[in-house]
Amino acid sequence: MCRSSGRLGHHPAHHVDAGPLVGRPPPVNISDISLISPIPLCHGSQYRHLRLSQLRHTLCCVTDKSKAPDTLTGSTDQRGEISRFPVPARPFIPPHSAADIRVWAPRAQSVVMLAETGDGQIEIPMRRDPVVNGQDAAQWWVPAPERATAAPPDLRYRFVVDGGEPVPDPRSVRLPDGVHGSSALHHLDESSWSDDDWRGIDVRGAVLYELHIGTFTAQGTFDAAIERLDHLVTLGVDVVEVMPVNAFNGTHGWGYDGVAWYAVHEPYGGPDGFARFVDACHRRGLGVVLDVVYNHLGPSGNYLPRFGPYLTEGTNSWGSSLNLAEPDSDEVRSYIIANALRWLRDFHVDGLRLDAVHALVDPRAVHLLEELAMATDALALELGRPLSLIAESDLNDPRLILPRELGGYGLAAQWDDDIHHAIHAAVSGERQGYYADFGSLEGLSKVLRGGFFHDGTYSSFRRRHHGRPIPTDLVAAEALVAYTCNHDQIGNRAVGDRPSAYLTGGRLAIKAALVLLSPFTPMLFMGEEWAAQTPFAFFTSHPEPELGRATANGRRAEFADHGWDGVEIPDPQDPQTFRSSKLDWSEMDQSTHRRMFDFYRELIELRKREEDLHRGDFASVTTSFDDSAGWFAMERGEWIVICVLAGTETTVPVDLAPELWWDEPAIADGALHSSGHNVVIGRTR
């Protein structure tokens, strides 16, 4: 039997003197915040960092909104003030009329607005704005005032740049006819909100639930999703994480091919539908995190290059990279940051999940993510409620979640694929692709105690060394988001099959217990709580036939390299691929699915009830395992989670009082006797 315990090695903080911050707004003294008490770091460092366990509280106890904490990252400088750099983003205010419309086109020679009327359209010449926040007046264009008054109040419009084809506004707030159609003026009805009492939520340590609006219900709309929110409340979910809803071409898709970042996809219900959804979540005590994509734009309907240097010659896995550091990149960064703040401010969203941040090419001294975190912190102070940024990253780089005074970016949390891979490979036995290095119980123990498996180790899948260790004395475990599956880990399988399609109930229960009772922030993927049998395949609806064929062929070629039979791979363009991915809620009426739902609900209830099980620090975890016998134990204070990975009856030399299990065990002679593929949770004796 191999046993490991304790936290990983200590990583002393390095002293970095940032010097004065030019243009810093009046400081906010973090010591005035009642929920946060600074404590000194070790080795005499002059830095202070916030006790992360205290930050799990929300702002419900804060009465003075000017004293609300930042993005819950503990990101203050050495003087106890929230650190800020001049962020170039100006707030985005949706235009009320034609006269309010502005467009950035720094290299254009002429810009004309085409305003639609009942009798056709009128041309409204644009002129260079004389002053925009003291910046270069040549970059921004505004309507000629003497002509703007001729536009109708329910304006729909497009732009003609240098005599080209008419295209929608890069900051369209609504596109009722799709991403190739005209922009429409739109304002959210502030009187329709009913969440004045919502005080926000810290996502760290909360139970997250990822869903896709188009497949969460048969109707695939925000309003239909609202009807299922009570199910999530019963389950014990705290935060709903919504896959991207920005406008993309076609009727359905995953959402990562968005091209109109300021607009909400019309088939889902448009901006008003999304506002109703967020409001309905808050009324039920559910937070909302929105998935956003800032690393690339989709292949159809991207008109940004018509207006300015939004993109570079460089590329990433999905297309051209955003211009984050080349000439005129300040406005591109402003475009991104202002968009992020719009979701948080105008739509009352509680956090953003930032897609594939490793694909953001930014060599600047202050990375875009750091700027975005600082802007989010400032907005949190203004609104008086916590706002969180969650990164998806393939880098295994703890700088994303390190406080900024320690040289990090100060994000609240990040997805952790290593945790998923270690759990999935150990339980399922799969070793293909990026699972090649995973599967051992030693590896599972490592990620539960240290967060990353690849922390500077050699990755055979990448054929290079990868990652760096997390300083577990400075970063909380709950800053890592853990999951048994998510949209990628299901949808990027050749046929989009869920673990419930090929694993027994006992194995699914093992995975669920390890995630939900771990020190990490757990996240479920829609339907896993009842072992849904419907797949979640990769689906698209590109109207352009050539783009559809290229997508389908590329998908087959990609999986052929991994040994999958290309004939079995569903055509992403086939409408049936999309329809088959919709959840079948009638499964909940079947006893086998109801049993799994009840088990998940009891796990979540246990996590929330027992202090040992909702601690979010690495030091709260120890592990024991026996490779030859096929069992693994995760200990959390007086609680222990026994996982029987072997398929046959197994004896585990642990004396405990069982309180929750998949299959009932027997306790005799100071040991646990269990059937194979089982999980048992109890208190040690």
XYZ file of C-alpha atoms in Angstrom:
685
model
C 0.000 0.000 0.000
C 1.286 3.454 -0.883
C 0.319 6.418 1.258
C 0.928 10.108 0.718
C -0.135 13.056 2.800
C 0.553 16.680 3.480
C 0.812 19.566 1.115
C 3.392 20.117 -1.550
C 6.670 21.902 -1.044
C 6.784 25.554 -0.045
C 7.383 28.156 -2.735
C 8.592 31.427 -1.230
C 7.252 34.640 -2.687
C 9.664 36.739 -4.731
C 9.898 40.465 -4.067
C 8.838 42.608 -7.006
C 8.765 46.395 -6.653
C 6.245 47.616 -9.196
C 6.957 51.259 -8.449
C 4.355 53.990 -8.700
C 1.386 53.330 -10.937
C 0.930 56.186 -13.358
C -2.595 57.519 -13.502
C -3.791 55.477 -10.531
C -7.258 56.523 -9.345
C -7.708 57.403 -5.680
C -6.718 54.345 -3.658
C -9.245 52.057 -2.007
C -7.970 50.879 1.353
C -8.512 47.138 1.471
C -8.256 47.180 5.253
C -11.648 48.870 5.345
C -13.295 45.760 3.925
C -14.885 43.884 6.788
C -14.816 40.453 5.132
C -11.108 40.431 4.309
C -8.228 40.532 6.761
C -4.679 40.673 5.380
C -2.087 38.329 6.806
C 1.666 38.462 6.261
C 3.370 36.091 3.893
C 6.317 34.027 4.988
C 10.017 34.785 4.657
C 9.565 38.401 5.714
C 8.046 39.431 2.412
C 6.583 42.930 2.542
C 3.628 41.674 0.543
C 0.308 40.890 2.099
C -2.206 38.486 0.685
C -5.784 37.855 1.631
C -6.882 34.778 3.521
C -8.521 32.936 0.652
C -10.860 30.883 2.807
C -12.497 34.089 4.006
C -13.170 35.160 0.433
C -15.702 32.385 -0.005
C -18.187 34.702 1.651
C -20.275 37.014 -0.518
C -20.909 40.667 0.065
C -24.190 40.127 1.888
C -22.686 41.573 5.067
C -21.225 44.669 3.382
C -23.459 47.692 3.748
C -21.157 50.301 2.192
C -20.826 49.386 -1.485
C -17.714 51.523 -1.825
C -15.984 49.055 0.488
C -16.818 45.896 -1.425
C -13.913 43.553 -2.171
C -12.410 43.065 -5.610
C -12.931 40.093 -7.908
C -12.340 37.839 -4.896
C -8.784 37.202 -5.923
C -7.014 38.902 -3.039
C -5.266 41.153 -5.536
C -3.918 44.103 -3.587
C -0.542 45.745 -3.746
C 1.963 46.042 -0.924
C 0.272 49.174 0.427
C -3.010 47.331 0.857
C -4.631 49.027 -2.125
C -6.272 47.453 -5.146
C -3.613 47.557 -7.845
C -4.592 49.191 -11.123
C -3.019 50.261 -14.353
C -4.623 52.689 -16.795
C -7.032 50.466 -18.679
C -7.754 51.925 -22.131
C -11.301 50.529 -22.251
C -14.020 53.163 -22.122
C -17.445 52.015 -20.949
C -19.738 50.902 -23.727
C -23.098 52.650 -23.700
C -25.617 51.364 -26.232
C -26.680 54.220 -28.523
C -30.180 55.638 -28.068
C -30.382 57.199 -31.512
C -28.416 57.634 -34.712
C -26.693 60.654 -33.210
C -25.147 58.452 -30.475
C -23.561 55.928 -32.823
C -19.767 55.818 -32.955
C -17.552 53.542 -35.001
C -13.802 52.988 -34.874
C -12.285 52.941 -38.368
C -8.764 54.386 -38.058
C -7.635 53.690 -41.639
C -10.868 54.453 -43.480
C -11.097 57.295 -45.977
C -14.874 57.456 -45.832
C -17.679 55.957 -43.738
C -21.392 56.187 -44.530
C -24.276 54.952 -42.386
C -27.186 53.413 -44.281
C -30.323 53.912 -42.197
C -33.363 51.852 -43.096
C -36.747 53.551 -43.315
C -40.190 52.400 -44.283
C -39.574 53.728 -47.779
C -36.099 52.294 -48.284
C -32.915 53.709 -46.814
C -31.148 57.007 -46.383
C -27.438 57.752 -46.407
C -26.013 59.513 -43.382
C -22.413 60.634 -43.937
C -20.023 60.055 -41.056
C -17.250 62.447 -40.082
C -14.190 62.076 -37.935
C -14.951 62.692 -34.274
C -13.171 65.859 -33.152
C -12.301 64.458 -29.685
C -12.679 61.013 -28.141
C -11.339 61.032 -24.593
C -8.398 63.110 -25.751
C -7.191 60.373 -28.083
C -6.427 60.552 -31.775
C -9.498 62.162 -33.360
C -8.806 60.495 -36.681
C -9.720 57.044 -35.388
C -13.417 57.454 -34.579
C -16.336 58.437 -36.816
C -19.682 60.002 -35.854
C -22.782 60.828 -37.928
C -23.066 64.273 -39.453
C -25.422 65.944 -36.946
C -27.536 67.661 -39.558
C -28.403 64.287 -41.128
C -28.633 62.066 -38.034
C -31.991 63.561 -37.066
C -33.517 62.121 -40.245
C -33.036 58.546 -38.971
C -36.107 56.816 -37.478
C -36.200 56.136 -33.707
C -36.405 52.351 -34.281
C -33.283 52.553 -36.384
C -31.781 49.657 -38.274
C -28.518 50.473 -39.957
C -25.324 49.294 -41.603
C -22.018 50.919 -42.518
C -20.295 51.377 -45.855
C -16.541 51.744 -45.401
C -14.582 53.146 -48.347
C -17.354 52.255 -50.781
C -17.487 48.572 -49.844
C -20.469 46.339 -49.187
C -22.802 47.419 -46.346
C -21.956 45.598 -43.103
C -23.324 45.678 -39.540
C -21.900 47.690 -36.657
C -18.924 45.986 -34.921
C -20.674 46.835 -31.633
C -24.159 45.751 -32.658
C -26.296 45.215 -29.580
C -28.951 43.381 -31.549
C -28.945 41.615 -34.934
C -32.545 40.553 -35.510
C -31.779 39.223 -39.004
C -28.512 37.478 -38.173
C -24.859 38.425 -38.319
C -25.024 39.470 -41.983
C -28.079 41.679 -41.461
C -28.616 45.194 -40.212
C -27.837 46.362 -36.696
C -30.753 47.454 -34.526
C -30.889 49.871 -31.627
C -31.826 48.135 -28.387
C -31.940 48.879 -24.693
C -32.691 46.534 -21.845
C -35.761 47.545 -19.876
C -34.310 48.403 -16.477
C -37.759 48.233 -14.888
C -38.034 44.544 -15.795
C -35.278 43.481 -13.406
C -36.379 41.997 -10.089
C -32.969 41.111 -8.627
C -32.343 44.225 -6.543
C -31.780 42.014 -3.505
C -29.193 39.869 -5.267
C -25.867 40.444 -3.527
C -23.721 38.293 -5.784
C -21.775 35.101 -5.199
C -18.161 34.006 -4.976
C -17.799 31.248 -7.558
C -14.933 29.631 -5.670
C -16.186 26.757 -3.610
C -19.633 27.013 -5.192
C -21.240 24.184 -7.169
C -21.229 25.120 -10.860
C -23.441 23.672 -13.594
C -22.453 24.081 -17.254
C -25.237 24.129 -19.809
C -25.824 24.867 -23.486
C -28.984 26.868 -24.083
C -29.762 25.221 -27.425
C -29.724 21.655 -26.058
C -30.670 22.103 -22.396
C -34.333 21.917 -23.419
C -36.255 20.729 -26.459
C -37.142 24.324 -27.356
C -33.567 25.540 -26.980
C -34.415 29.027 -25.686
C -33.720 31.132 -22.600
C -37.376 31.061 -21.600
C -37.527 27.275 -21.836
C -34.355 27.026 -19.738
C -35.995 29.146 -17.038
C -38.626 26.438 -16.622
C -35.889 23.955 -15.619
C -34.082 26.146 -13.087
C -35.971 24.704 -10.125
C -34.419 21.340 -10.978
C -30.993 22.904 -10.410
C -32.084 24.418 -7.117
C -33.307 21.015 -5.926
C -30.005 19.470 -6.979
C -28.069 22.028 -4.919
C -26.407 24.003 -7.711
C -25.104 27.491 -6.829
C -23.998 28.905 -10.188
C -25.132 28.267 -13.764
C -22.314 28.485 -16.317
C -23.779 29.196 -19.757
C -21.923 28.311 -22.934
C -21.472 31.290 -25.320
C -24.590 33.174 -26.365
C -23.041 35.871 -28.552
C -24.324 36.048 -32.118
C -22.952 33.591 -34.675
C -23.976 32.632 -38.189
C -26.549 29.869 -38.474
C -29.312 28.682 -36.185
C -27.418 26.356 -33.857
C -23.862 25.616 -32.784
C -21.663 25.409 -29.733
C -21.279 29.199 -29.741
C -17.502 29.419 -30.082
C -17.748 30.752 -33.643
C -19.261 34.042 -32.541
C -18.591 37.133 -34.649
C -20.834 39.748 -33.045
C -19.630 39.825 -29.469
C -21.976 42.576 -28.251
C -25.171 40.891 -29.544
C -27.074 37.898 -28.137
C -27.958 35.028 -30.465
C -31.505 35.678 -31.689
C -32.732 32.041 -31.900
C -32.095 31.717 -28.141
C -34.278 34.744 -27.396
C -31.992 37.698 -28.031
C -30.834 40.190 -25.392
C -34.188 40.443 -23.633
C -34.391 36.667 -23.329
C -30.939 36.493 -21.783
C -31.824 39.248 -19.319
C -34.953 37.313 -18.294
C -32.824 34.189 -17.806
C -30.263 35.934 -15.564
C -33.024 37.604 -13.573
C -34.817 34.272 -13.105
C -31.584 32.659 -11.886
C -31.004 35.397 -9.332
C -34.580 35.141 -8.052
C -33.834 31.503 -7.258
C -30.498 32.233 -5.610
C -28.460 31.034 -8.583
C -25.463 32.949 -9.873
C -24.670 33.140 -13.588
C -21.290 32.770 -15.295
C -21.174 33.410 -19.038
C -18.685 31.713 -21.356
C -17.010 34.300 -23.620
C -14.512 33.900 -26.467
C -11.856 36.555 -27.029
C -9.132 34.513 -28.725
C -10.644 34.283 -32.239
C -13.702 35.025 -34.341
C -15.868 32.656 -36.356
C -15.423 32.006 -40.081
C -18.675 33.610 -41.265
C -19.862 37.141 -40.566
C -16.613 38.551 -39.203
C -16.542 42.076 -40.618
C -14.128 43.568 -38.088
C -11.200 43.753 -40.560
C -13.348 46.068 -42.728
C -13.147 48.662 -39.972
C -9.671 48.392 -38.522
C -6.705 46.248 -37.478
C -8.614 43.987 -35.103
C -6.640 40.939 -36.281
C -2.990 40.153 -36.908
C -1.140 38.039 -39.457
C -0.580 35.479 -36.739
C -2.949 32.582 -36.211
C -3.994 30.130 -33.534
C -5.843 26.832 -33.765
C -9.093 28.523 -34.788
C -8.015 31.343 -37.102
C -6.433 34.783 -37.018
C -5.238 36.097 -33.659
C -6.607 39.266 -32.138
C -4.360 42.319 -32.326
C -3.391 42.742 -28.690
C 0.035 44.339 -29.019
C 0.597 45.697 -32.539
C -0.139 49.291 -33.674
C -3.652 50.494 -32.821
C -4.109 47.562 -30.444
C -5.264 49.805 -27.580
C -8.692 50.068 -29.166
C -8.830 46.321 -29.806
C -8.146 45.668 -26.145
C -10.753 48.282 -25.263
C -13.225 46.480 -27.539
C -12.669 43.253 -25.580
C -12.653 44.717 -22.080
C -15.710 46.900 -22.686
C -17.549 43.842 -23.991
C -16.700 41.852 -20.865
C -17.871 44.670 -18.607
C -21.134 44.960 -20.571
C -22.112 41.391 -19.660
C -21.259 41.994 -16.016
C -22.897 45.405 -15.744
C -25.813 45.523 -18.183
C -26.850 41.865 -17.989
C -26.102 41.479 -14.241
C -23.883 38.441 -14.899
C -21.783 37.338 -11.909
C -18.717 36.116 -13.754
C -17.153 35.219 -17.057
C -15.521 32.010 -18.194
C -12.710 33.072 -20.563
C -12.288 30.543 -23.349
C -8.819 29.187 -24.196
C -6.762 32.062 -22.824
C -3.591 30.272 -23.908
C -4.530 31.371 -27.457
C -4.341 35.056 -26.526
C -1.060 36.277 -27.996
C -0.072 39.230 -25.830
C 3.600 40.099 -25.244
C 2.827 43.359 -23.449
C 4.186 43.929 -19.943
C 0.612 44.095 -18.654
C -1.253 41.142 -20.140
C -4.821 41.575 -21.375
C -6.005 39.177 -18.658
C -4.451 41.349 -15.974
C -6.064 44.462 -17.435
C -9.386 42.687 -17.620
C -9.088 41.521 -14.007
C -8.340 45.049 -12.838
C -11.259 46.481 -14.790
C -13.502 43.780 -13.334
C -12.292 44.580 -9.819
C -13.149 48.237 -10.330
C -16.629 47.355 -11.574
C -17.166 45.037 -8.593
C -16.433 47.952 -6.281
C -18.816 50.155 -8.222
C -21.646 47.612 -8.191
C -21.073 46.412 -4.649
C -21.102 42.718 -5.502
C -18.405 40.156 -6.288
C -17.495 39.520 -9.917
C -15.344 36.599 -10.980
C -13.192 35.673 -13.955
C -12.573 31.975 -14.671
C -9.929 31.049 -17.228
C -9.780 28.011 -19.441
C -6.115 27.369 -20.072
C -3.938 24.591 -21.431
C -0.790 26.094 -19.925
C -0.854 24.674 -16.372
C 0.431 28.086 -15.315
C -0.526 29.193 -11.777
C 0.167 32.824 -12.663
C -3.412 33.033 -13.885
C -4.736 32.637 -10.342
C -1.870 34.144 -8.366
C -2.646 37.543 -6.811
C -1.259 40.412 -8.839
C 1.043 41.615 -6.072
C 2.823 38.280 -6.443
C 3.246 38.656 -10.182
C 0.022 36.887 -11.151
C -2.960 38.023 -13.185
C -5.375 37.885 -10.275
C -8.145 35.792 -11.841
C -10.598 34.109 -9.501
C -10.262 30.574 -10.854
C -9.286 28.379 -13.779
C -10.501 25.135 -15.287
C -8.172 22.226 -14.499
C -8.132 19.486 -17.128
C -5.454 17.546 -15.235
C -7.944 16.797 -12.472
C -10.428 15.522 -15.028
C -7.833 13.428 -16.850
C -6.472 11.883 -13.646
C -9.927 10.899 -12.389
C -11.297 9.768 -15.740
C -8.292 7.691 -16.718
C -8.082 6.003 -13.309
C -11.783 5.099 -13.344
C -12.350 4.332 -17.044
C -9.000 2.807 -17.971
C -8.815 4.935 -21.141
C -5.291 5.845 -22.206
C -5.686 7.232 -25.737
C -4.581 10.711 -26.793
C -3.899 13.084 -23.934
C -4.850 10.419 -21.367
C -1.568 8.608 -22.079
C 0.259 10.000 -19.033
C -2.696 9.567 -16.677
C -4.386 6.629 -15.004
C -2.122 5.762 -12.085
C -3.346 6.148 -8.529
C -0.149 8.008 -7.737
C -1.097 10.533 -10.428
C -4.597 10.836 -8.995
C -3.117 11.458 -5.571
C -0.811 14.113 -7.000
C -3.567 16.206 -8.578
C -5.803 16.021 -5.501
C -2.953 17.337 -3.356
C -1.292 19.710 -5.807
C -3.752 20.620 -8.556
C -1.589 19.886 -11.601
C -0.242 16.562 -12.817
C 2.021 18.209 -15.386
C 3.832 20.741 -13.213
C 7.096 20.789 -15.124
C 6.975 17.095 -16.009
C 7.299 15.544 -19.447
C 4.060 15.328 -21.409
C 4.170 12.459 -23.892
C 1.131 13.854 -25.734
C 2.868 17.203 -26.254
C 6.319 15.603 -26.543
C 7.813 18.218 -24.239
C 7.880 19.279 -20.608
C 4.794 21.104 -19.508
C 3.459 23.292 -16.680
C 4.822 24.485 -13.361
C 3.880 23.737 -9.736
C 1.093 25.581 -7.981
C 2.351 27.284 -4.796
C -0.199 25.545 -2.614
C 0.548 27.770 0.371
C -0.402 30.874 -1.637
C -3.224 29.620 -3.856
C -6.381 27.947 -2.619
C -7.459 24.640 -4.110
C -10.895 26.129 -4.715
C -9.308 28.413 -7.329
C -9.304 25.303 -9.563
C -12.510 24.145 -11.251
C -12.854 20.345 -11.327
C -15.331 18.219 -13.289
C -16.093 14.644 -14.261
C -16.950 15.931 -17.756
C -17.661 19.158 -19.613
C -18.664 20.192 -23.127
C -15.125 19.609 -24.431
C -14.469 16.279 -22.755
C -17.735 14.923 -24.169
C -18.146 16.826 -27.410
C -14.571 16.334 -28.527
C -14.983 12.577 -28.466
C -15.676 11.242 -31.935
C -19.336 10.411 -31.309
C -19.934 12.807 -28.416
C -20.697 9.988 -25.988
C -21.007 10.784 -22.298
C -19.271 8.676 -19.617
C -22.732 7.293 -18.799
C -22.721 5.580 -22.199
C -19.756 3.332 -21.359
C -19.267 3.356 -17.570
C -21.297 1.584 -14.895
C -23.277 3.502 -12.314
C -20.692 2.676 -9.684
C -17.876 4.145 -11.753
C -19.893 7.296 -12.428
C -20.523 7.555 -8.691
C -16.783 7.310 -7.970
C -16.052 10.186 -10.335
C -18.834 12.292 -8.872
C -17.678 11.769 -5.276
C -14.055 12.629 -6.049
C -15.087 15.903 -7.714
C -17.911 17.004 -5.430
C -16.107 16.176 -2.175
C -12.709 17.493 -3.246
C -11.280 20.868 -2.118
C -11.719 22.208 -5.652
C -14.658 24.138 -7.086
C -16.856 21.426 -8.611
C -18.673 21.800 -11.921
C -21.283 19.496 -13.440
C -22.203 19.264 -17.105
C -25.912 19.339 -17.867
C -27.540 15.934 -17.515
C -24.656 14.166 -15.804
C -26.564 14.339 -12.517
C -29.018 11.751 -13.825
C -26.538 9.849 -16.063
C -28.173 11.180 -19.235
C -27.847 8.852 -22.198
C -28.128 11.520 -24.879
C -24.793 12.427 -26.484
C -23.361 15.920 -26.728
C -21.841 15.896 -30.178
C -20.111 18.687 -32.049
C -22.780 20.367 -34.187
C -22.829 23.316 -36.598
C -25.274 25.000 -38.962
C -23.077 26.923 -41.376
C -25.327 28.268 -44.177
C -22.383 28.218 -46.582
C -22.161 24.682 -48.100
C -18.406 24.884 -48.620
C -17.819 25.861 -44.988
C -20.074 23.047 -43.812
C -18.191 20.481 -45.902
C -14.830 21.764 -44.708
C -15.963 21.484 -41.071
C -17.221 17.917 -41.508
C -14.115 16.791 -43.418
C -11.791 18.404 -40.903
C -13.605 16.668 -38.077
C -13.204 13.258 -39.698
C -9.530 13.835 -40.478
C -8.827 14.928 -36.909
C -10.310 11.795 -35.388
C -8.764 9.510 -37.990
C -5.407 10.525 -36.521
C -6.647 9.199 -33.161
C -7.765 5.849 -34.501
C -11.510 6.520 -34.702
C -13.463 5.150 -37.646
C -14.351 8.194 -39.731
C -17.623 6.616 -40.823
C -18.906 6.625 -37.234
C -18.280 10.316 -36.672
C -21.531 12.287 -36.861
C -21.705 14.989 -39.502
C -21.697 18.296 -37.561
C -23.895 19.825 -40.271
C -26.567 17.142 -40.058
C -29.530 18.640 -38.129
C -30.006 15.265 -36.455
C -26.583 15.624 -34.809
C -27.922 18.709 -33.078
C -31.329 17.254 -32.241
C -29.856 14.085 -30.733
C -27.723 16.205 -28.398
C -30.759 17.718 -26.656
C -31.385 16.471 -23.139
C -34.200 13.981 -22.713
C -35.829 15.135 -19.494
C -38.176 12.155 -19.482
C -35.203 10.026 -18.414
C -35.653 11.502 -14.954
C -38.822 9.405 -14.632
C -36.802 6.180 -14.807
C -35.591 4.612 -11.578
C -31.963 4.149 -12.661
C -31.644 7.818 -13.607
C -33.488 8.979 -10.502
C -31.095 6.936 -8.359
C -28.121 8.771 -9.850
C -29.811 12.140 -9.376
C -30.491 11.359 -5.713
C -26.860 10.316 -5.224
C -25.590 13.587 -6.726
C -28.032 15.589 -4.601
C -26.883 13.816 -1.440
C -23.217 14.379 -2.317
C -23.822 18.103 -2.763
C -25.829 18.292 0.444
C -23.045 16.508 2.314
C -20.430 18.861 0.854
C -22.363 21.917 2.000
C -23.266 20.550 5.416
C -19.881 19.282 6.605
C -17.124 21.805 7.233
C -14.349 19.315 6.436
C -15.882 18.664 3.018
C -16.245 22.251 1.907
C -12.801 23.422 2.934
C -11.051 24.852 -0.103
C -7.382 24.532 0.834
C -4.853 21.978 -0.345
C -3.789 21.172 3.212
C -7.234 19.696 3.875
C -6.537 16.659 1.659
C -4.584 13.488 2.250
C -4.726 10.339 0.161
C -4.178 6.599 0.545
C -4.255 3.919 -2.127
C -3.314 0.378 -3.001
C -2.595 -0.242 -6.684
C -2.646 -4.022 -6.448
C -5.913 -4.167 -4.507
C -7.503 -1.472 -6.658
C -8.744 1.039 -4.096
C -8.165 4.731 -3.478
C -9.067 6.919 -0.491
C -9.379 10.701 -0.247
C -9.383 11.955 3.337
C -10.914 15.314 4.334
C -10.539 15.798 8.080
C -12.582 13.125 9.830
C -14.273 12.205 6.546
C -12.970 9.680 4.052
C -14.049 8.837 0.502
C -13.273 5.197 -0.349
C -13.201 4.419 -4.071
C -13.181 0.766 -5.110
C -11.798 0.882 -8.639
C -11.436 -2.874 -8.978
C -14.302 -4.744 -10.569
C -14.418 -7.457 -7.931
C -15.171 -7.582 -4.230
C -12.478 -5.715 -2.336
C -11.413 -5.315 1.269
C -10.120 -1.885 2.284
C -8.233 -1.748 5.603
C -10.055 1.346 6.834
C -12.401 1.486 9.810
C -15.203 3.966 9.170
C -18.859 4.579 9.826
C -20.452 4.663 6.341
C -22.968 7.451 5.712
C -23.342 7.497 1.907
C -22.550 4.884 -0.718
C -23.433 3.655 -4.180
C -23.679 0.010 -3.098
C -23.958 -0.718 0.615
C -20.710 -2.084 2.081
C -20.062 -4.275 5.090
C -17.832 -3.280 7.999
C -16.117 -6.151 9.838
C -12.868 -6.597 11.725
C -11.959 -2.926 11.340
C -12.104 -3.048 7.538
C -14.529 -2.172 4.764
C -15.778 -4.957 2.490
C -17.246 -3.701 -0.758
C -18.436 -4.878 -4.126
C -16.437 -3.761 -7.116
C -16.855 -0.339 -8.736
C -18.206 1.324 -5.641
C -17.722 4.446 -3.554
C -18.343 4.739 0.173
C -18.232 7.961 2.183
C -18.079 8.018 5.957
C -16.365 9.191 9.108
C -13.232 7.440 10.281
C -13.350 5.715 13.655
